[in-house]
Amino acid sequence: SQVEVGVTRVPFGPGPYGVSQSWFFDQHYYVGLSDDPDLGVKYLTQWGRWDLAFAYFLSSEANGNGGSADSARYGYDAVKWKFAIEPGGDVVDAATNGYEERNQFNLRAIYQLETGPVPTDVGFSAEWGELDGKRARDGHHWALSGHMVNTVGDFTLATQLTRYEYDIDDSSLAGAGLIPLGAYDFAWPAATNAWLPAVSLSYRIDTPGIPWLSYVLPYLEYSSIVKDDSQFNNSELFILGSAWASGGWYIYSDLAYSNGNLFIGDKGDDYSNIYPGVGAFDAGGDKQWHYRVHLNRG
């Protein structure tokens, strides 16, 4: 068993990065449901073939130094921001408003099926927490997820289906049915209620005959934020890429297509583009598909 206290990763989904192998992750990350560090205590243990995680988080991680109101952080959280979206869709300057996450509880259970030709890890995750409103009424949020990882030889298939809801009223200045989520010193409005399917297929190729290359991991991934509001367009994300390992080097090469991620396409980080702009997680804008070719070396 193990106890972690401090800013520690929230146990949600099949692994530390959800289903994803890519540099961009899948859409779970962008709504705060994978690789999200918060401040609290986490207990990990094993019971037979069960891997169990229980956690309580007092709050999200602290806001760092940056130009945004509350988004200088790595993981996506409900945040405060400095804008309001008027009924006509115009973005205007406003007093700092939004939400802070408080008193969040998490439970995750994964069962290892080792018998049969396809080793499988099948599990579920649950999350519930409070939202402390700033110039908005208090609310709460919750998420439930079923996930599975299948391994056949060097192939890995990871799947996940999640339902999440941010239960707030229309006093949010992000607009009706929206909540500001922020990271990387930038916030944008996201749909409060949605389903989130995600799938990743990868294949590991060891390369002992190539002295300058340890292994290659090509992958194909798809995820989508399927929003309840019929006026909102779904935010889909396709990723085709590969991870390359060579000694101390680890390299990602990705081709990403999306019709609803602000950072994939030809729009800059400008709030005038968010509503009803191409990249927002709210209405999804003009439904056009955009792409980005990305190379990351570390």
GROMACS .gro file of C-alpha atoms in nm:
model
  298
    1SER     CA    1   0.000   0.000   0.000
    2GLN     CA    2   0.103   0.359  -0.051
    3VAL     CA    3  -0.006   0.701   0.078
    4GLU     CA    4   0.063   1.024  -0.111
    5VAL     CA    5   0.010   1.364   0.051
    6GLY     CA    6   0.048   1.699  -0.124
    7VAL     CA    7  -0.003   1.797  -0.487
    8THR     CA    8  -0.065   1.453  -0.635
    9ARG     CA    9  -0.230   1.313  -0.948
   10VAL     CA   10  -0.606   1.254  -0.927
   11PRO     CA   11  -0.686   0.880  -0.970
   12PHE     CA   12  -0.927   0.876  -1.264
   13GLY     CA   13  -0.917   0.658  -1.574
   14PRO     CA   14  -0.716   0.351  -1.672
   15GLY     CA   15  -0.371   0.505  -1.621
   16PRO     CA   16  -0.185   0.824  -1.533
   17TYR     CA   17  -0.251   0.971  -1.880
   18GLY     CA   18  -0.594   0.819  -1.944
   19VAL     CA   19  -0.606   0.598  -2.254
   20SER     CA   20  -0.356   0.809  -2.446
   21GLN     CA   21  -0.002   0.742  -2.566
   22SER     CA   22   0.030   1.069  -2.761
   23TRP     CA   23   0.182   1.405  -2.669
   24PHE     CA   24  -0.159   1.576  -2.697
   25PHE     CA   25  -0.342   1.323  -2.473
   26ASP     CA   26  -0.715   1.276  -2.534
   27GLN     CA   27  -1.008   1.504  -2.452
   28HIS     CA   28  -1.026   1.379  -2.091
   29TYR     CA   29  -0.720   1.590  -2.016
   30TYR     CA   30  -0.879   1.912  -2.141
   31VAL     CA   31  -1.177   1.884  -1.907
   32GLY     CA   32  -0.961   1.796  -1.605
   33LEU     CA   33  -1.019   1.419  -1.604
   34SER     CA   34  -0.670   1.283  -1.671
   35ASP     CA   35  -0.320   1.379  -1.553
   36ASP     CA   36  -0.471   1.640  -1.322
   37PRO     CA   37  -0.272   1.724  -1.005
   38ASP     CA   38  -0.466   1.853  -0.702
   39LEU     CA   39  -0.386   1.920  -0.336
   40GLY     CA   40  -0.488   1.638  -0.103
   41VAL     CA   41  -0.424   1.283   0.015
   42LYS     CA   42  -0.440   0.958  -0.185
   43TYR     CA   43  -0.432   0.594  -0.071
   44LEU     CA   44  -0.332   0.319  -0.317
   45THR     CA   45  -0.356  -0.051  -0.239
   46GLN     CA   46  -0.395  -0.396  -0.395
   47TRP     CA   47  -0.651  -0.657  -0.292
   48GLY     CA   48  -0.613  -0.978  -0.486
   49ARG     CA   49  -0.644  -0.880  -0.852
   50TRP     CA   50  -0.792  -0.542  -0.763
   51ASP     CA   51  -0.595  -0.216  -0.784
   52LEU     CA   52  -0.778   0.035  -0.562
   53ALA     CA   53  -0.736   0.410  -0.515
   54PHE     CA   54  -0.914   0.636  -0.266
   55ALA     CA   55  -0.850   1.010  -0.251
   56TYR     CA   56  -0.964   1.336  -0.095
   57PHE     CA   57  -0.855   1.671  -0.240
   58LEU     CA   58  -0.894   1.992  -0.045
   59SER     CA   59  -0.850   2.205  -0.356
   60SER     CA   60  -0.693   2.220  -0.700
   61GLU     CA   61  -0.325   2.305  -0.727
   62ALA     CA   62  -0.229   2.667  -0.671
   63ASN     CA   63  -0.230   2.929  -0.945
   64GLY     CA   64   0.123   3.028  -1.046
   65ASN     CA   65   0.266   3.341  -1.205
   66GLY     CA   66   0.102   3.452  -1.528
   67GLY     CA   67  -0.119   3.703  -1.702
   68SER     CA   68  -0.448   3.514  -1.655
   69ALA     CA   69  -0.673   3.544  -1.351
   70ASP     CA   70  -0.631   3.183  -1.232
   71SER     CA   71  -0.498   2.959  -1.512
   72ALA     CA   72  -0.119   2.950  -1.458
   73ARG     CA   73  -0.130   2.577  -1.385
   74TYR     CA   74  -0.057   2.247  -1.559
   75GLY     CA   75  -0.378   2.051  -1.508
   76TYR     CA   76  -0.716   2.178  -1.625
   77ASP     CA   77  -0.947   2.295  -1.345
   78ALA     CA   78  -1.256   2.507  -1.299
   79VAL     CA   79  -1.106   2.854  -1.262
   80LYS     CA   80  -1.175   3.223  -1.222
   81TRP     CA   81  -1.135   3.449  -1.525
   82LYS     CA   82  -1.171   3.816  -1.619
   83PHE     CA   83  -1.439   3.799  -1.886
   84ALA     CA   84  -1.813   3.769  -1.938
   85ILE     CA   85  -1.997   3.637  -2.241
   86GLU     CA   86  -2.308   3.839  -2.320
   87PRO     CA   87  -2.626   3.672  -2.454
   88GLY     CA   88  -2.538   3.782  -2.807
   89GLY     CA   89  -2.200   3.607  -2.784
   90ASP     CA   90  -1.979   3.912  -2.735
   91VAL     CA   91  -1.686   3.870  -2.494
   92VAL     CA   92  -1.643   4.170  -2.264
   93ASP     CA   93  -1.408   4.258  -1.978
   94ALA     CA   94  -1.560   4.192  -1.635
   95ALA     CA   95  -1.467   4.160  -1.271
   96THR     CA   96  -1.286   3.835  -1.190
   97ASN     CA   97  -1.547   3.559  -1.168
   98GLY     CA   98  -1.578   3.184  -1.193
   99TYR     CA   99  -1.517   2.890  -0.959
  100GLU     CA  100  -1.264   2.722  -0.731
  101GLU     CA  101  -1.263   2.346  -0.675
  102ARG     CA  102  -1.309   2.230  -0.314
  103ASN     CA  103  -1.357   1.904  -0.119
  104GLN     CA  104  -1.324   1.653  -0.403
  105PHE     CA  105  -1.352   1.276  -0.349
  106ASN     CA  106  -1.223   1.010  -0.589
  107LEU     CA  107  -1.256   0.633  -0.610
  108ARG     CA  108  -1.097   0.408  -0.872
  109ALA     CA  109  -1.104   0.029  -0.898
  110ILE     CA  110  -0.929  -0.178  -1.167
  111TYR     CA  111  -0.955  -0.558  -1.194
  112GLN     CA  112  -0.686  -0.760  -1.372
  113LEU     CA  113  -0.819  -1.042  -1.589
  114GLU     CA  114  -0.508  -1.251  -1.654
  115THR     CA  115  -0.677  -1.565  -1.786
  116GLY     CA  116  -0.752  -1.617  -2.154
  117PRO     CA  117  -0.569  -1.508  -2.470
  118VAL     CA  118  -0.620  -1.134  -2.411
  119PRO     CA  119  -0.494  -0.997  -2.077
  120THR     CA  120  -0.739  -0.724  -1.975
  121ASP     CA  121  -0.763  -0.456  -1.708
  122VAL     CA  122  -1.123  -0.345  -1.660
  123GLY     CA  123  -1.228  -0.078  -1.413
  124PHE     CA  124  -1.434   0.223  -1.317
  125SER     CA  125  -1.363   0.569  -1.176
  126ALA     CA  126  -1.584   0.807  -0.980
  127GLU     CA  127  -1.538   1.171  -0.881
  128TRP     CA  128  -1.747   1.426  -0.688
  129GLY     CA  129  -1.651   1.770  -0.562
  130GLU     CA  130  -1.775   2.115  -0.465
  131LEU     CA  131  -1.744   2.435  -0.667
  132ASP     CA  132  -1.690   2.755  -0.469
  133GLY     CA  133  -1.845   3.034  -0.676
  134LYS     CA  134  -1.672   3.372  -0.718
  135ARG     CA  135  -1.933   3.626  -0.830
  136ALA     CA  136  -2.138   3.316  -0.912
  137ARG     CA  137  -2.350   3.078  -0.707
  138ASP     CA  138  -2.184   2.769  -0.560
  139GLY     CA  139  -2.222   2.436  -0.736
  140HIS     CA  140  -2.068   2.091  -0.760
  141HIS     CA  141  -1.927   1.857  -1.022
  142TRP     CA  142  -1.915   1.483  -1.075
  143ALA     CA  143  -1.787   1.227  -1.324
  144LEU     CA  144  -1.830   0.852  -1.373
  145SER     CA  145  -1.616   0.646  -1.608
  146GLY     CA  146  -1.578   0.289  -1.730
  147HIS     CA  147  -1.245   0.192  -1.886
  148MET     CA  148  -1.059  -0.109  -2.020
  149VAL     CA  149  -0.709  -0.192  -2.144
  150ASN     CA  150  -0.658  -0.500  -2.365
  151THR     CA  151  -0.315  -0.636  -2.456
  152VAL     CA  152  -0.246  -0.876  -2.744
  153GLY     CA  153   0.124  -0.931  -2.798
  154ASP     CA  154   0.271  -0.588  -2.865
  155PHE     CA  155  -0.071  -0.433  -2.938
  156THR     CA  156  -0.250  -0.229  -2.671
  157LEU     CA  157  -0.612  -0.119  -2.706
  158ALA     CA  158  -0.737   0.125  -2.442
  159THR     CA  159  -1.099   0.242  -2.428
  160GLN     CA  160  -1.290   0.473  -2.196
  161LEU     CA  161  -1.642   0.616  -2.171
  162THR     CA  162  -1.709   0.898  -1.926
  163ARG     CA  163  -2.005   1.105  -1.819
  164TYR     CA  164  -1.925   1.439  -1.653
  165GLU     CA  165  -2.142   1.723  -1.525
  166TYR     CA  166  -2.067   2.062  -1.374
  167ASP     CA  167  -2.386   2.142  -1.185
  168ILE     CA  168  -2.406   2.520  -1.180
  169ASP     CA  169  -2.683   2.766  -1.262
  170ASP     CA  170  -2.683   3.028  -1.534
  171SER     CA  171  -2.520   3.290  -1.307
  172SER     CA  172  -2.182   3.187  -1.452
  173LEU     CA  173  -2.049   3.475  -1.661
  174ALA     CA  174  -1.908   3.219  -1.904
  175GLY     CA  175  -2.264   3.188  -2.032
  176ALA     CA  176  -2.554   2.947  -1.998
  177GLY     CA  177  -2.442   2.584  -1.995
  178LEU     CA  178  -2.073   2.684  -1.979
  179ILE     CA  179  -1.795   2.690  -1.719
  180PRO     CA  180  -1.443   2.838  -1.751
  181LEU     CA  181  -1.169   2.574  -1.744
  182GLY     CA  182  -0.806   2.683  -1.745
  183ALA     CA  183  -0.444   2.568  -1.775
  184TYR     CA  184  -0.123   2.693  -1.938
  185ASP     CA  185  -0.216   3.050  -1.836
  186PHE     CA  186  -0.528   3.052  -2.054
  187ALA     CA  187  -0.896   2.982  -1.981
  188TRP     CA  188  -1.184   2.901  -2.211
  189PRO     CA  189  -1.554   2.811  -2.164
  190ALA     CA  190  -1.641   2.442  -2.175
  191ALA     CA  191  -1.977   2.267  -2.189
  192THR     CA  192  -2.101   2.178  -1.843
  193ASN     CA  193  -2.263   1.845  -1.938
  194ALA     CA  194  -2.125   1.589  -2.182
  195TRP     CA  195  -2.032   1.232  -2.263
  196LEU     CA  196  -1.669   1.162  -2.344
  197PRO     CA  197  -1.569   0.849  -2.542
  198ALA     CA  198  -1.199   0.783  -2.606
  199VAL     CA  199  -1.001   0.504  -2.772
  200SER     CA  200  -0.629   0.447  -2.835
  201LEU     CA  201  -0.460   0.171  -3.035
  202SER     CA  202  -0.081   0.141  -3.013
  203TYR     CA  203   0.187  -0.109  -3.116
  204ARG     CA  204   0.533  -0.132  -2.961
  205ILE     CA  205   0.822  -0.219  -3.192
  206ASP     CA  206   1.151  -0.299  -3.019
  207THR     CA  207   1.456  -0.233  -3.237
  208PRO     CA  208   1.755  -0.428  -3.099
  209GLY     CA  209   1.916  -0.428  -3.445
  210ILE     CA  210   1.927  -0.047  -3.465
  211PRO     CA  211   2.194   0.086  -3.226
  212TRP     CA  212   2.063   0.444  -3.223
  213LEU     CA  213   1.698   0.347  -3.157
  214SER     CA  214   1.553   0.162  -2.857
  215TYR     CA  215   1.191   0.124  -2.969
  216VAL     CA  216   0.910   0.286  -3.169
  217LEU     CA  217   0.550   0.317  -3.048
  218PRO     CA  218   0.306   0.417  -3.327
  219TYR     CA  219  -0.051   0.500  -3.220
  220LEU     CA  220  -0.391   0.605  -3.350
  221GLU     CA  221  -0.631   0.782  -3.112
  222TYR     CA  222  -0.978   0.933  -3.116
  223SER     CA  223  -1.181   1.114  -2.850
  224SER     CA  224  -1.479   1.346  -2.845
  225ILE     CA  225  -1.671   1.575  -2.610
  226VAL     CA  226  -2.033   1.490  -2.695
  227LYS     CA  227  -2.228   1.781  -2.547
  228ASP     CA  228  -2.584   1.767  -2.417
  229ASP     CA  229  -2.681   2.106  -2.557
  230SER     CA  230  -2.807   2.049  -2.912
  231GLN     CA  231  -2.685   2.397  -3.011
  232PHE     CA  232  -2.325   2.300  -2.928
  233ASN     CA  233  -2.106   2.114  -3.173
  234ASN     CA  234  -1.911   1.814  -3.049
  235SER     CA  235  -1.535   1.863  -3.004
  236GLU     CA  236  -1.354   1.576  -3.176
  237LEU     CA  237  -0.982   1.500  -3.175
  238PHE     CA  238  -0.797   1.255  -3.402
  239ILE     CA  239  -0.426   1.186  -3.347
  240LEU     CA  240  -0.194   0.980  -3.565
  241GLY     CA  241   0.163   0.965  -3.440
  242SER     CA  242   0.450   0.778  -3.283
  243ALA     CA  243   0.679   0.789  -2.982
  244TRP     CA  244   1.048   0.721  -3.039
  245ALA     CA  245   1.297   0.624  -2.767
  246SER     CA  246   1.673   0.642  -2.808
  247GLY     CA  247   1.895   0.629  -2.502
  248GLY     CA  248   1.806   0.937  -2.299
  249TRP     CA  249   1.597   1.085  -2.581
  250TYR     CA  250   1.218   1.054  -2.600
  251ILE     CA  251   1.052   1.201  -2.908
  252TYR     CA  252   0.685   1.247  -3.006
  253SER     CA  253   0.577   1.304  -3.366
  254ASP     CA  254   0.205   1.378  -3.398
  255LEU     CA  255  -0.046   1.477  -3.665
  256ALA     CA  256  -0.360   1.605  -3.490
  257TYR     CA  257  -0.698   1.688  -3.648
  258SER     CA  258  -0.975   1.858  -3.452
  259ASN     CA  259  -1.298   2.052  -3.496
  260GLY     CA  260  -1.303   2.186  -3.143
  261ASN     CA  261  -0.961   2.238  -2.980
  262LEU     CA  262  -0.841   2.597  -2.976
  263PHE     CA  263  -0.471   2.509  -3.007
  264ILE     CA  264  -0.516   2.295  -3.321
  265GLY     CA  265  -0.589   2.524  -3.613
  266ASP     CA  266  -0.535   2.872  -3.747
  267LYS     CA  267  -0.679   3.078  -3.460
  268GLY     CA  268  -0.463   3.245  -3.198
  269ASP     CA  269  -0.522   3.269  -2.825
  270ASP     CA  270  -0.771   3.552  -2.863
  271TYR     CA  271  -1.092   3.557  -2.661
  272SER     CA  272  -1.279   3.708  -2.955
  273ASN     CA  273  -1.232   3.370  -3.127
  274ILE     CA  274  -1.367   3.162  -2.842
  275TYR     CA  275  -1.736   3.236  -2.879
  276PRO     CA  276  -1.846   3.127  -3.126
  277GLY     CA  277  -1.489   3.065  -3.249
  278VAL     CA  278  -1.340   2.752  -3.400
  279GLY     CA  279  -1.162   2.623  -3.095
  280ALA     CA  280  -1.401   2.657  -2.804
  281PHE     CA  281  -1.534   2.357  -2.613
  282ASP     CA  282  -1.873   2.528  -2.610
  283ALA     CA  283  -2.052   2.581  -2.944
  284GLY     CA  284  -1.757   2.461  -3.149
  285GLY     CA  285  -1.781   2.749  -3.396
  286ASP     CA  286  -1.788   2.684  -3.767
  287LYS     CA  287  -1.747   2.303  -3.746
  288GLN     CA  288  -1.438   2.321  -3.965
  289TRP     CA  289  -1.158   2.068  -3.924
  290HIS     CA  290  -0.808   2.199  -3.857
  291TYR     CA  291  -0.476   2.023  -3.814
  292ARG     CA  292  -0.138   2.063  -3.650
  293VAL     CA  293   0.188   1.877  -3.709
  294HIS     CA  294   0.384   1.858  -3.387
  295LEU     CA  295   0.731   1.736  -3.292
  296ASN     CA  296   0.843   1.722  -2.929
  297ARG     CA  297   1.196   1.620  -2.824
  298GLY     CA  298   1.298   1.568  -2.463
   0.00000   0.00000   0.00000
